[in-house]
Amino acid sequence: DKLIFAHESRARNANDDFALRFHLHPTLEASHSGSVHEIKIRAQNGRIWIFTCPDLPIDLAESISFATADGGRRSQQLVMYGRFRTTDQIRWQLAPL
């Protein structure tokens, strides 16, 4: 992903903090896999996926999914924090293990 400002003049004076968030389905379980740049995601059927982001550390945070009419369900989200003046391009990958 690449971060861009629509108006360059605004970018010079703007706060450059950002958070890139990936909200996971409530049936998925995420955990750190030994590196701050890698998260292991396990599905209910036992399949495992690895999410990597070599440009930024990945945090795990709680989230709520409102995808169904029966109300909110606990879920997780992957969060990467950065500053667009030093990191305006974020490489990430989701691959099966």
mmCIF file of N, CA, C and O in Angstrom:
data_model
loop_
_atom_site.group_PDB
_atom_site.id
_atom_site.type_symbol
_atom_site.label_atom_id
_atom_site.label_comp_id
_atom_site.label_asym_id
_atom_site.label_seq_id
_atom_site.Cartn_x
_atom_site.Cartn_y
_atom_site.Cartn_z
ATOM 1 N N ASP A 1 0.848 -1.174 0.000
ATOM 2 C CA ASP A 1 0.000 0.000 0.000
ATOM 3 C C ASP A 1 0.893 1.237 0.000
ATOM 4 O O ASP A 1 1.967 1.228 0.574
ATOM 5 N N LYS A 2 0.430 2.286 -0.635
ATOM 6 C CA LYS A 2 1.174 3.543 -0.674
ATOM 7 C C LYS A 2 0.280 4.648 -0.146
ATOM 8 O O LYS A 2 -0.870 4.779 -0.557
ATOM 9 N N LEU A 3 0.807 5.448 0.778
ATOM 10 C CA LEU A 3 0.079 6.571 1.347
ATOM 11 C C LEU A 3 0.391 7.824 0.561
ATOM 12 O O LEU A 3 1.560 8.143 0.333
ATOM 13 N N ILE A 4 -0.649 8.521 0.165
ATOM 14 C CA ILE A 4 -0.453 9.778 -0.557
ATOM 15 C C ILE A 4 -1.420 10.822 -0.025
ATOM 16 O O ILE A 4 -2.490 10.500 0.481
ATOM 17 N N PHE A 5 -1.025 12.063 -0.082
ATOM 18 C CA PHE A 5 -1.887 13.183 0.264
ATOM 19 C C PHE A 5 -2.449 13.753 -1.028
ATOM 20 O O PHE A 5 -1.706 13.938 -2.000
ATOM 21 N N ALA A 6 -3.727 14.048 -1.047
ATOM 22 C CA ALA A 6 -4.341 14.611 -2.247
ATOM 23 C C ALA A 6 -3.779 15.997 -2.547
ATOM 24 O O ALA A 6 -3.650 16.385 -3.700
ATOM 25 N N HIS A 7 -3.434 16.752 -1.508
ATOM 26 C CA HIS A 7 -2.893 18.098 -1.658
ATOM 27 C C HIS A 7 -1.553 18.166 -0.940
ATOM 28 O O HIS A 7 -1.499 18.110 0.287
ATOM 29 N N GLU A 8 -0.475 18.282 -1.685
ATOM 30 C CA GLU A 8 0.881 18.291 -1.117
ATOM 31 C C GLU A 8 1.061 19.386 -0.075
ATOM 32 O O GLU A 8 1.732 19.196 0.937
ATOM 33 N N SER A 9 0.441 20.553 -0.266
ATOM 34 C CA SER A 9 0.605 21.644 0.694
ATOM 35 C C SER A 9 0.034 21.275 2.058
ATOM 36 O O SER A 9 0.553 21.686 3.092
ATOM 37 N N ARG A 10 -1.022 20.479 2.102
ATOM 38 C CA ARG A 10 -1.588 20.034 3.381
ATOM 39 C C ARG A 10 -0.673 19.033 4.076
ATOM 40 O O ARG A 10 -0.611 18.975 5.291
ATOM 41 N N ALA A 11 0.037 18.234 3.309
ATOM 42 C CA ALA A 11 0.899 17.201 3.867
ATOM 43 C C ALA A 11 2.044 17.797 4.681
ATOM 44 O O ALA A 11 2.470 17.221 5.679
ATOM 45 N N ARG A 12 2.541 18.936 4.273
ATOM 46 C CA ARG A 12 3.665 19.549 4.990
ATOM 47 C C ARG A 12 3.299 19.952 6.417
ATOM 48 O O ARG A 12 4.128 19.914 7.307
ATOM 49 N N ASN A 13 2.067 20.347 6.638
ATOM 50 C CA ASN A 13 1.639 20.835 7.946
ATOM 51 C C ASN A 13 0.817 19.818 8.735
ATOM 52 O O ASN A 13 0.462 20.077 9.875
ATOM 53 N N ALA A 14 0.528 18.690 8.157
ATOM 54 C CA ALA A 14 -0.353 17.708 8.792
ATOM 55 C C ALA A 14 0.411 16.796 9.746
ATOM 56 O O ALA A 14 1.602 16.554 9.588
ATOM 57 N N ASN A 15 -0.316 16.279 10.722
ATOM 58 C CA ASN A 15 0.201 15.226 11.589
ATOM 59 C C ASN A 15 0.439 14.008 10.696
ATOM 60 O O ASN A 15 -0.416 13.635 9.911
ATOM 61 N N ASP A 16 1.592 13.386 10.793
ATOM 62 C CA ASP A 16 1.896 12.291 9.869
ATOM 63 C C ASP A 16 1.728 10.903 10.476
ATOM 64 O O ASP A 16 2.109 9.912 9.875
ATOM 65 N N ASP A 17 1.127 10.797 11.655
ATOM 66 C CA ASP A 17 0.859 9.493 12.263
ATOM 67 C C ASP A 17 -0.263 8.779 11.518
ATOM 68 O O ASP A 17 -1.238 9.404 11.111
ATOM 69 N N PHE A 18 -0.116 7.467 11.361
ATOM 70 C CA PHE A 18 -1.214 6.682 10.786
ATOM 71 C C PHE A 18 -1.252 5.314 11.447
ATOM 72 O O PHE A 18 -0.280 4.872 12.074
ATOM 73 N N ALA A 19 -2.396 4.651 11.313
ATOM 74 C CA ALA A 19 -2.567 3.273 11.757
ATOM 75 C C ALA A 19 -3.236 2.511 10.619
ATOM 76 O O ALA A 19 -4.267 2.934 10.101
ATOM 77 N N LEU A 20 -2.618 1.426 10.220
ATOM 78 C CA LEU A 20 -3.176 0.541 9.217
ATOM 79 C C LEU A 20 -3.770 -0.644 9.964
ATOM 80 O O LEU A 20 -3.069 -1.318 10.726
ATOM 81 N N ARG A 21 -5.077 -0.893 9.774
ATOM 82 C CA ARG A 21 -5.783 -1.919 10.558
ATOM 83 C C ARG A 21 -6.395 -2.973 9.656
ATOM 84 O O ARG A 21 -7.010 -2.638 8.645
ATOM 85 N N PHE A 22 -6.235 -4.220 10.051
ATOM 86 C CA PHE A 22 -6.873 -5.347 9.385
ATOM 87 C C PHE A 22 -7.728 -6.054 10.428
ATOM 88 O O PHE A 22 -7.207 -6.678 11.354
ATOM 89 N N HIS A 23 -9.043 -5.948 10.287
ATOM 90 C CA HIS A 23 -9.968 -6.586 11.232
ATOM 91 C C HIS A 23 -10.207 -8.028 10.795
ATOM 92 O O HIS A 23 -10.476 -8.294 9.621
ATOM 93 N N LEU A 24 -10.106 -8.949 11.739
ATOM 94 C CA LEU A 24 -10.247 -10.372 11.445
ATOM 95 C C LEU A 24 -11.650 -10.860 11.781
ATOM 96 O O LEU A 24 -12.301 -10.331 12.690
ATOM 97 N N HIS A 25 -12.073 -11.890 11.089
ATOM 98 C CA HIS A 25 -13.359 -12.531 11.380
ATOM 99 C C HIS A 25 -13.291 -13.128 12.783
ATOM 100 O O HIS A 25 -12.236 -13.618 13.209
ATOM 101 N N PRO A 26 -14.410 -13.128 13.517
ATOM 102 C CA PRO A 26 -14.393 -13.640 14.900
ATOM 103 C C PRO A 26 -13.966 -15.099 15.034
ATOM 104 O O PRO A 26 -13.519 -15.513 16.112
ATOM 105 N N THR A 27 -14.085 -15.900 13.986
ATOM 106 C CA THR A 27 -13.693 -17.309 14.091
ATOM 107 C C THR A 27 -12.198 -17.533 13.895
ATOM 108 O O THR A 27 -11.721 -18.656 14.051
ATOM 109 N N LEU A 28 -11.447 -16.488 13.561
ATOM 110 C CA LEU A 28 -10.004 -16.611 13.369
ATOM 111 C C LEU A 28 -9.268 -16.280 14.659
ATOM 112 O O LEU A 28 -9.678 -15.399 15.407
ATOM 113 N N GLU A 29 -8.171 -16.987 14.911
ATOM 114 C CA GLU A 29 -7.319 -16.730 16.072
ATOM 115 C C GLU A 29 -5.955 -16.276 15.587
ATOM 116 O O GLU A 29 -5.310 -16.967 14.803
ATOM 117 N N ALA A 30 -5.509 -15.130 16.073
ATOM 118 C CA ALA A 30 -4.210 -14.586 15.665
ATOM 119 C C ALA A 30 -3.250 -14.581 16.844
ATOM 120 O O ALA A 30 -3.657 -14.367 17.992
ATOM 121 N N SER A 31 -1.971 -14.807 16.547
ATOM 122 C CA SER A 31 -0.939 -14.769 17.588
ATOM 123 C C SER A 31 0.388 -14.390 16.943
ATOM 124 O O SER A 31 0.605 -14.624 15.756
ATOM 125 N N HIS A 32 1.270 -13.818 17.758
ATOM 126 C CA HIS A 32 2.612 -13.508 17.265
ATOM 127 C C HIS A 32 3.350 -14.817 17.032
ATOM 128 O O HIS A 32 3.158 -15.789 17.748
ATOM 129 N N SER A 33 4.182 -14.835 16.020
ATOM 130 C CA SER A 33 4.878 -16.077 15.692
ATOM 131 C C SER A 33 6.381 -15.970 15.884
ATOM 132 O O SER A 33 7.148 -16.611 15.192
ATOM 133 N N GLY A 34 6.822 -15.129 16.811
ATOM 134 C CA GLY A 34 8.250 -15.022 17.102
ATOM 135 C C GLY A 34 8.907 -13.774 16.547
ATOM 136 O O GLY A 34 10.007 -13.438 16.929
ATOM 137 N N SER A 35 8.254 -13.089 15.625
ATOM 138 C CA SER A 35 8.791 -11.864 15.050
ATOM 139 C C SER A 35 7.743 -10.771 15.171
ATOM 140 O O SER A 35 6.550 -11.032 15.026
ATOM 141 N N VAL A 36 8.170 -9.532 15.405
ATOM 142 C CA VAL A 36 7.226 -8.412 15.497
ATOM 143 C C VAL A 36 6.654 -8.062 14.119
ATOM 144 O O VAL A 36 5.719 -7.275 14.019
ATOM 145 N N HIS A 37 7.192 -8.670 13.070
ATOM 146 C CA HIS A 37 6.749 -8.400 11.705
ATOM 147 C C HIS A 37 5.911 -9.549 11.130
ATOM 148 O O HIS A 37 5.655 -9.586 9.934
ATOM 149 N N GLU A 38 5.485 -10.467 12.001
ATOM 150 C CA GLU A 38 4.789 -11.657 11.518
ATOM 151 C C GLU A 38 3.712 -12.093 12.500
ATOM 152 O O GLU A 38 3.939 -12.139 13.711
ATOM 153 N N ILE A 39 2.526 -12.427 11.972
ATOM 154 C CA ILE A 39 1.404 -12.906 12.777
ATOM 155 C C ILE A 39 0.907 -14.214 12.177
ATOM 156 O O ILE A 39 0.752 -14.334 10.962
ATOM 157 N N LYS A 40 0.647 -15.179 13.045
ATOM 158 C CA LYS A 40 0.074 -16.456 12.618
ATOM 159 C C LYS A 40 -1.441 -16.379 12.820
ATOM 160 O O LYS A 40 -1.913 -15.979 13.888
ATOM 161 N N ILE A 41 -2.200 -16.743 11.791
ATOM 162 C CA ILE A 41 -3.667 -16.710 11.851
ATOM 163 C C ILE A 41 -4.182 -18.125 11.614
ATOM 164 O O ILE A 41 -3.890 -18.738 10.590
ATOM 165 N N ARG A 42 -4.953 -18.617 12.590
ATOM 166 C CA ARG A 42 -5.477 -19.988 12.514
ATOM 167 C C ARG A 42 -6.989 -19.946 12.316
ATOM 168 O O ARG A 42 -7.701 -19.273 13.043
ATOM 169 N N ALA A 43 -7.451 -20.714 11.319
ATOM 170 C CA ALA A 43 -8.884 -20.844 11.047
ATOM 171 C C ALA A 43 -9.446 -22.021 11.847
ATOM 172 O O ALA A 43 -8.697 -22.891 12.310
ATOM 173 N N GLN A 44 -10.761 -22.073 11.978
ATOM 174 C CA GLN A 44 -11.403 -23.157 12.726
ATOM 175 C C GLN A 44 -11.141 -24.525 12.110
ATOM 176 O O GLN A 44 -11.117 -25.528 12.817
ATOM 177 N N ASN A 45 -10.937 -24.575 10.800
ATOM 178 C CA ASN A 45 -10.687 -25.854 10.137
ATOM 179 C C ASN A 45 -9.233 -26.316 10.266
ATOM 180 O O ASN A 45 -8.843 -27.310 9.693
ATOM 181 N N GLY A 46 -8.414 -25.545 11.010
ATOM 182 C CA GLY A 46 -7.026 -25.911 11.240
ATOM 183 C C GLY A 46 -6.036 -25.287 10.276
ATOM 184 O O GLY A 46 -4.829 -25.387 10.486
ATOM 185 N N ARG A 47 -6.517 -24.662 9.216
ATOM 186 C CA ARG A 47 -5.598 -24.012 8.267
ATOM 187 C C ARG A 47 -4.910 -22.837 8.939
ATOM 188 O O ARG A 47 -5.514 -22.128 9.740
ATOM 189 N N ILE A 48 -3.653 -22.634 8.594
ATOM 190 C CA ILE A 48 -2.855 -21.558 9.176
ATOM 191 C C ILE A 48 -2.343 -20.657 8.068
ATOM 192 O O ILE A 48 -1.885 -21.131 7.020
ATOM 193 N N TRP A 49 -2.428 -19.364 8.309
ATOM 194 C CA TRP A 49 -1.929 -18.351 7.387
ATOM 195 C C TRP A 49 -0.926 -17.490 8.145
ATOM 196 O O TRP A 49 -1.032 -17.310 9.355
ATOM 197 N N ILE A 50 0.039 -16.942 7.431
ATOM 198 C CA ILE A 50 1.024 -16.040 8.017
ATOM 199 C C ILE A 50 0.851 -14.664 7.374
ATOM 200 O O ILE A 50 0.880 -14.538 6.152
ATOM 201 N N PHE A 51 0.664 -13.653 8.220
ATOM 202 C CA PHE A 51 0.591 -12.270 7.770
ATOM 203 C C PHE A 51 1.925 -11.626 8.109
ATOM 204 O O PHE A 51 2.368 -11.681 9.255
ATOM 205 N N THR A 52 2.597 -11.057 7.111
ATOM 206 C CA THR A 52 3.887 -10.400 7.344
ATOM 207 C C THR A 52 3.841 -8.957 6.856
ATOM 208 O O THR A 52 3.151 -8.631 5.887
ATOM 209 N N CYS A 53 4.583 -8.129 7.559
ATOM 210 C CA CYS A 53 4.759 -6.722 7.187
ATOM 211 C C CYS A 53 6.195 -6.343 7.536
ATOM 212 O O CYS A 53 6.491 -5.996 8.682
ATOM 213 N N PRO A 54 7.114 -6.425 6.564
ATOM 214 C CA PRO A 54 8.520 -6.154 6.865
ATOM 215 C C PRO A 54 8.814 -4.689 7.184
ATOM 216 O O PRO A 54 9.851 -4.389 7.770
ATOM 217 N N ASP A 55 7.900 -3.773 6.830
ATOM 218 C CA ASP A 55 8.156 -2.343 7.007
ATOM 219 C C ASP A 55 7.780 -1.800 8.380
ATOM 220 O O ASP A 55 8.323 -0.785 8.814
ATOM 221 N N LEU A 56 6.841 -2.462 9.065
ATOM 222 C CA LEU A 56 6.356 -1.967 10.361
ATOM 223 C C LEU A 56 6.081 -3.139 11.295
ATOM 224 O O LEU A 56 5.659 -4.213 10.844
ATOM 225 N N PRO A 57 6.262 -2.952 12.610
ATOM 226 C CA PRO A 57 5.863 -3.993 13.557
ATOM 227 C C PRO A 57 4.342 -4.129 13.560
ATOM 228 O O PRO A 57 3.613 -3.165 13.328
ATOM 229 N N ILE A 58 3.873 -5.338 13.842
ATOM 230 C CA ILE A 58 2.439 -5.620 13.869
ATOM 231 C C ILE A 58 2.003 -5.831 15.311
ATOM 232 O O ILE A 58 2.563 -6.662 16.025
ATOM 233 N N ASP A 59 0.988 -5.084 15.726
ATOM 234 C CA ASP A 59 0.379 -5.268 17.042
ATOM 235 C C ASP A 59 -0.922 -6.034 16.878
ATOM 236 O O ASP A 59 -1.590 -5.933 15.846
ATOM 237 N N LEU A 60 -1.294 -6.772 17.919
ATOM 238 C CA LEU A 60 -2.606 -7.405 17.983
ATOM 239 C C LEU A 60 -3.462 -6.600 18.946
ATOM 240 O O LEU A 60 -3.006 -6.220 20.021
ATOM 241 N N ALA A 61 -4.708 -6.341 18.563
ATOM 242 C CA ALA A 61 -5.620 -5.583 19.414
ATOM 243 C C ALA A 61 -7.005 -6.224 19.352
ATOM 244 O O ALA A 61 -7.332 -6.925 18.391
ATOM 245 N N GLU A 62 -7.794 -5.969 20.382
ATOM 246 C CA GLU A 62 -9.170 -6.464 20.394
ATOM 247 C C GLU A 62 -10.007 -5.661 19.416
ATOM 248 O O GLU A 62 -9.722 -4.504 19.128
ATOM 249 N N SER A 63 -11.049 -6.300 18.917
ATOM 250 C CA SER A 63 -11.979 -5.642 18.017
ATOM 251 C C SER A 63 -13.362 -6.237 18.246
ATOM 252 O O SER A 63 -13.517 -7.204 19.003
ATOM 253 N N ILE A 64 -14.351 -5.686 17.593
ATOM 254 C CA ILE A 64 -15.719 -6.199 17.644
ATOM 255 C C ILE A 64 -16.226 -6.295 16.217
ATOM 256 O O ILE A 64 -16.091 -5.353 15.435
ATOM 257 N N SER A 65 -16.815 -7.426 15.892
ATOM 258 C CA SER A 65 -17.391 -7.625 14.574
ATOM 259 C C SER A 65 -18.905 -7.469 14.662
ATOM 260 O O SER A 65 -19.556 -8.081 15.509
ATOM 261 N N PHE A 66 -19.459 -6.646 13.792
ATOM 262 C CA PHE A 66 -20.908 -6.453 13.723
ATOM 263 C C PHE A 66 -21.436 -6.957 12.377
ATOM 264 O O PHE A 66 -22.336 -6.369 11.793
ATOM 265 N N ALA A 67 -20.887 -8.045 11.865
ATOM 266 C CA ALA A 67 -21.221 -8.529 10.525
ATOM 267 C C ALA A 67 -22.565 -9.253 10.458
ATOM 268 O O ALA A 67 -23.080 -9.486 9.377
ATOM 269 N N THR A 68 -23.131 -9.628 11.592
ATOM 270 C CA THR A 68 -24.405 -10.340 11.573
ATOM 271 C C THR A 68 -25.439 -9.590 12.402
ATOM 272 O O THR A 68 -25.104 -8.747 13.239
ATOM 273 N N ALA A 69 -26.688 -9.936 12.199
ATOM 274 C CA ALA A 69 -27.790 -9.246 12.885
ATOM 275 C C ALA A 69 -27.905 -9.614 14.355
ATOM 276 O O ALA A 69 -28.612 -8.933 15.106
ATOM 277 N N ASP A 70 -27.212 -10.660 14.804
ATOM 278 C CA ASP A 70 -27.333 -11.079 16.203
ATOM 279 C C ASP A 70 -26.447 -10.290 17.155
ATOM 280 O O ASP A 70 -26.309 -10.644 18.317
ATOM 281 N N GLY A 71 -25.862 -9.210 16.707
ATOM 282 C CA GLY A 71 -25.079 -8.337 17.585
ATOM 283 C C GLY A 71 -23.580 -8.507 17.414
ATOM 284 O O GLY A 71 -23.112 -9.269 16.583
ATOM 285 N N GLY A 72 -22.839 -7.776 18.234
ATOM 286 C CA GLY A 72 -21.393 -7.783 18.141
ATOM 287 C C GLY A 72 -20.767 -9.053 18.678
ATOM 288 O O GLY A 72 -21.282 -9.666 19.605
ATOM 289 N N ARG A 73 -19.650 -9.429 18.073
ATOM 290 C CA ARG A 73 -18.862 -10.574 18.535
ATOM 291 C C ARG A 73 -17.414 -10.136 18.679
ATOM 292 O O ARG A 73 -16.912 -9.362 17.880
ATOM 293 N N ARG A 74 -16.766 -10.652 19.716
ATOM 294 C CA ARG A 74 -15.348 -10.337 19.916
ATOM 295 C C ARG A 74 -14.524 -10.853 18.757
ATOM 296 O O ARG A 74 -14.763 -11.935 18.235
ATOM 297 N N SER A 75 -13.547 -10.053 18.373
ATOM 298 C CA SER A 75 -12.619 -10.455 17.327
ATOM 299 C C SER A 75 -11.280 -9.771 17.586
ATOM 300 O O SER A 75 -11.108 -9.110 18.610
ATOM 301 N N GLN A 76 -10.370 -9.945 16.670
ATOM 302 C CA GLN A 76 -9.049 -9.333 16.790
ATOM 303 C C GLN A 76 -8.770 -8.481 15.559
ATOM 304 O O GLN A 76 -9.422 -8.630 14.515
ATOM 305 N N GLN A 77 -7.810 -7.598 15.697
ATOM 306 C CA GLN A 77 -7.355 -6.819 14.556
ATOM 307 C C GLN A 77 -5.837 -6.741 14.582
ATOM 308 O O GLN A 77 -5.213 -6.780 15.644
ATOM 309 N N LEU A 78 -5.260 -6.667 13.392
ATOM 310 C CA LEU A 78 -3.831 -6.446 13.244
ATOM 311 C C LEU A 78 -3.650 -4.954 13.021
ATOM 312 O O LEU A 78 -4.361 -4.356 12.221
ATOM 313 N N VAL A 79 -2.711 -4.345 13.758
ATOM 314 C CA VAL A 79 -2.522 -2.898 13.663
ATOM 315 C C VAL A 79 -1.044 -2.600 13.439
ATOM 316 O O VAL A 79 -0.183 -3.132 14.148
ATOM 317 N N MET A 80 -0.775 -1.759 12.449
ATOM 318 C CA MET A 80 0.575 -1.287 12.186
ATOM 319 C C MET A 80 0.570 0.229 12.277
ATOM 320 O O MET A 80 -0.242 0.879 11.608
ATOM 321 N N TYR A 81 1.425 0.772 13.120
ATOM 322 C CA TYR A 81 1.521 2.226 13.301
ATOM 323 C C TYR A 81 2.743 2.747 12.564
ATOM 324 O O TYR A 81 3.780 2.087 12.531
ATOM 325 N N GLY A 82 2.608 3.922 11.993
ATOM 326 C CA GLY A 82 3.734 4.507 11.298
ATOM 327 C C GLY A 82 3.583 6.008 11.140
ATOM 328 O O GLY A 82 2.641 6.615 11.643
ATOM 329 N N ARG A 83 4.548 6.580 10.438
ATOM 330 C CA ARG A 83 4.554 8.012 10.109
ATOM 331 C C ARG A 83 4.821 8.105 8.618
ATOM 332 O O ARG A 83 5.802 7.563 8.129
ATOM 333 N N PHE A 84 3.924 8.792 7.896
ATOM 334 C CA PHE A 84 4.038 8.754 6.443
ATOM 335 C C PHE A 84 5.249 9.510 5.917
ATOM 336 O O PHE A 84 5.699 9.258 4.804
ATOM 337 N N ARG A 85 5.840 10.393 6.702
ATOM 338 C CA ARG A 85 7.047 11.084 6.220
ATOM 339 C C ARG A 85 8.255 10.144 6.160
ATOM 340 O O ARG A 85 9.179 10.366 5.392
ATOM 341 N N THR A 86 8.240 9.102 6.976
ATOM 342 C CA THR A 86 9.350 8.140 6.951
ATOM 343 C C THR A 86 8.949 6.807 6.334
ATOM 344 O O THR A 86 9.805 6.072 5.862
ATOM 345 N N THR A 87 7.662 6.480 6.349
ATOM 346 C CA THR A 87 7.170 5.228 5.782
ATOM 347 C C THR A 87 5.903 5.518 4.991
ATOM 348 O O THR A 87 4.811 5.477 5.531
ATOM 349 N N ASP A 88 6.062 5.841 3.723
ATOM 350 C CA ASP A 88 4.871 6.130 2.920
ATOM 351 C C ASP A 88 4.437 4.926 2.080
ATOM 352 O O ASP A 88 3.437 4.967 1.391
ATOM 353 N N GLN A 89 5.203 3.848 2.171
ATOM 354 C CA GLN A 89 4.859 2.631 1.458
ATOM 355 C C GLN A 89 4.936 1.466 2.436
ATOM 356 O O GLN A 89 5.939 1.309 3.147
ATOM 357 N N ILE A 90 3.884 0.646 2.470
ATOM 358 C CA ILE A 90 3.817 -0.471 3.410
ATOM 359 C C ILE A 90 3.620 -1.760 2.623
ATOM 360 O O ILE A 90 2.619 -1.934 1.930
ATOM 361 N N ARG A 91 4.594 -2.643 2.731
ATOM 362 C CA ARG A 91 4.492 -3.946 2.087
ATOM 363 C C ARG A 91 3.911 -4.928 3.085
ATOM 364 O O ARG A 91 4.344 -4.971 4.242
ATOM 365 N N TRP A 92 2.934 -5.701 2.673
ATOM 366 C CA TRP A 92 2.379 -6.744 3.516
ATOM 367 C C TRP A 92 1.978 -7.932 2.657
ATOM 368 O O TRP A 92 1.787 -7.801 1.460
ATOM 369 N N GLN A 93 1.880 -9.091 3.308
ATOM 370 C CA GLN A 93 1.546 -10.314 2.584
ATOM 371 C C GLN A 93 0.779 -11.259 3.500
ATOM 372 O O GLN A 93 1.092 -11.374 4.690
ATOM 373 N N LEU A 94 -0.209 -11.914 2.949
ATOM 374 C CA LEU A 94 -0.948 -12.982 3.636
ATOM 375 C C LEU A 94 -0.750 -14.241 2.827
ATOM 376 O O LEU A 94 -1.127 -14.298 1.645
ATOM 377 N N ALA A 95 -0.131 -15.271 3.424
ATOM 378 C CA ALA A 95 0.189 -16.495 2.681
ATOM 379 C C ALA A 95 -0.115 -17.718 3.542
ATOM 380 O O ALA A 95 0.051 -17.689 4.763
ATOM 381 N N PRO A 96 -0.544 -18.809 2.908
ATOM 382 C CA PRO A 96 -0.781 -20.045 3.674
ATOM 383 C C PRO A 96 0.526 -20.623 4.180
ATOM 384 O O PRO A 96 1.574 -20.472 3.554
ATOM 385 N N LEU A 97 0.455 -21.267 5.313
ATOM 386 C CA LEU A 97 1.651 -21.892 5.896
ATOM 387 C C LEU A 97 1.747 -23.325 5.393
ATOM 388 O O LEU A 97 0.811 -24.006 5.221
#
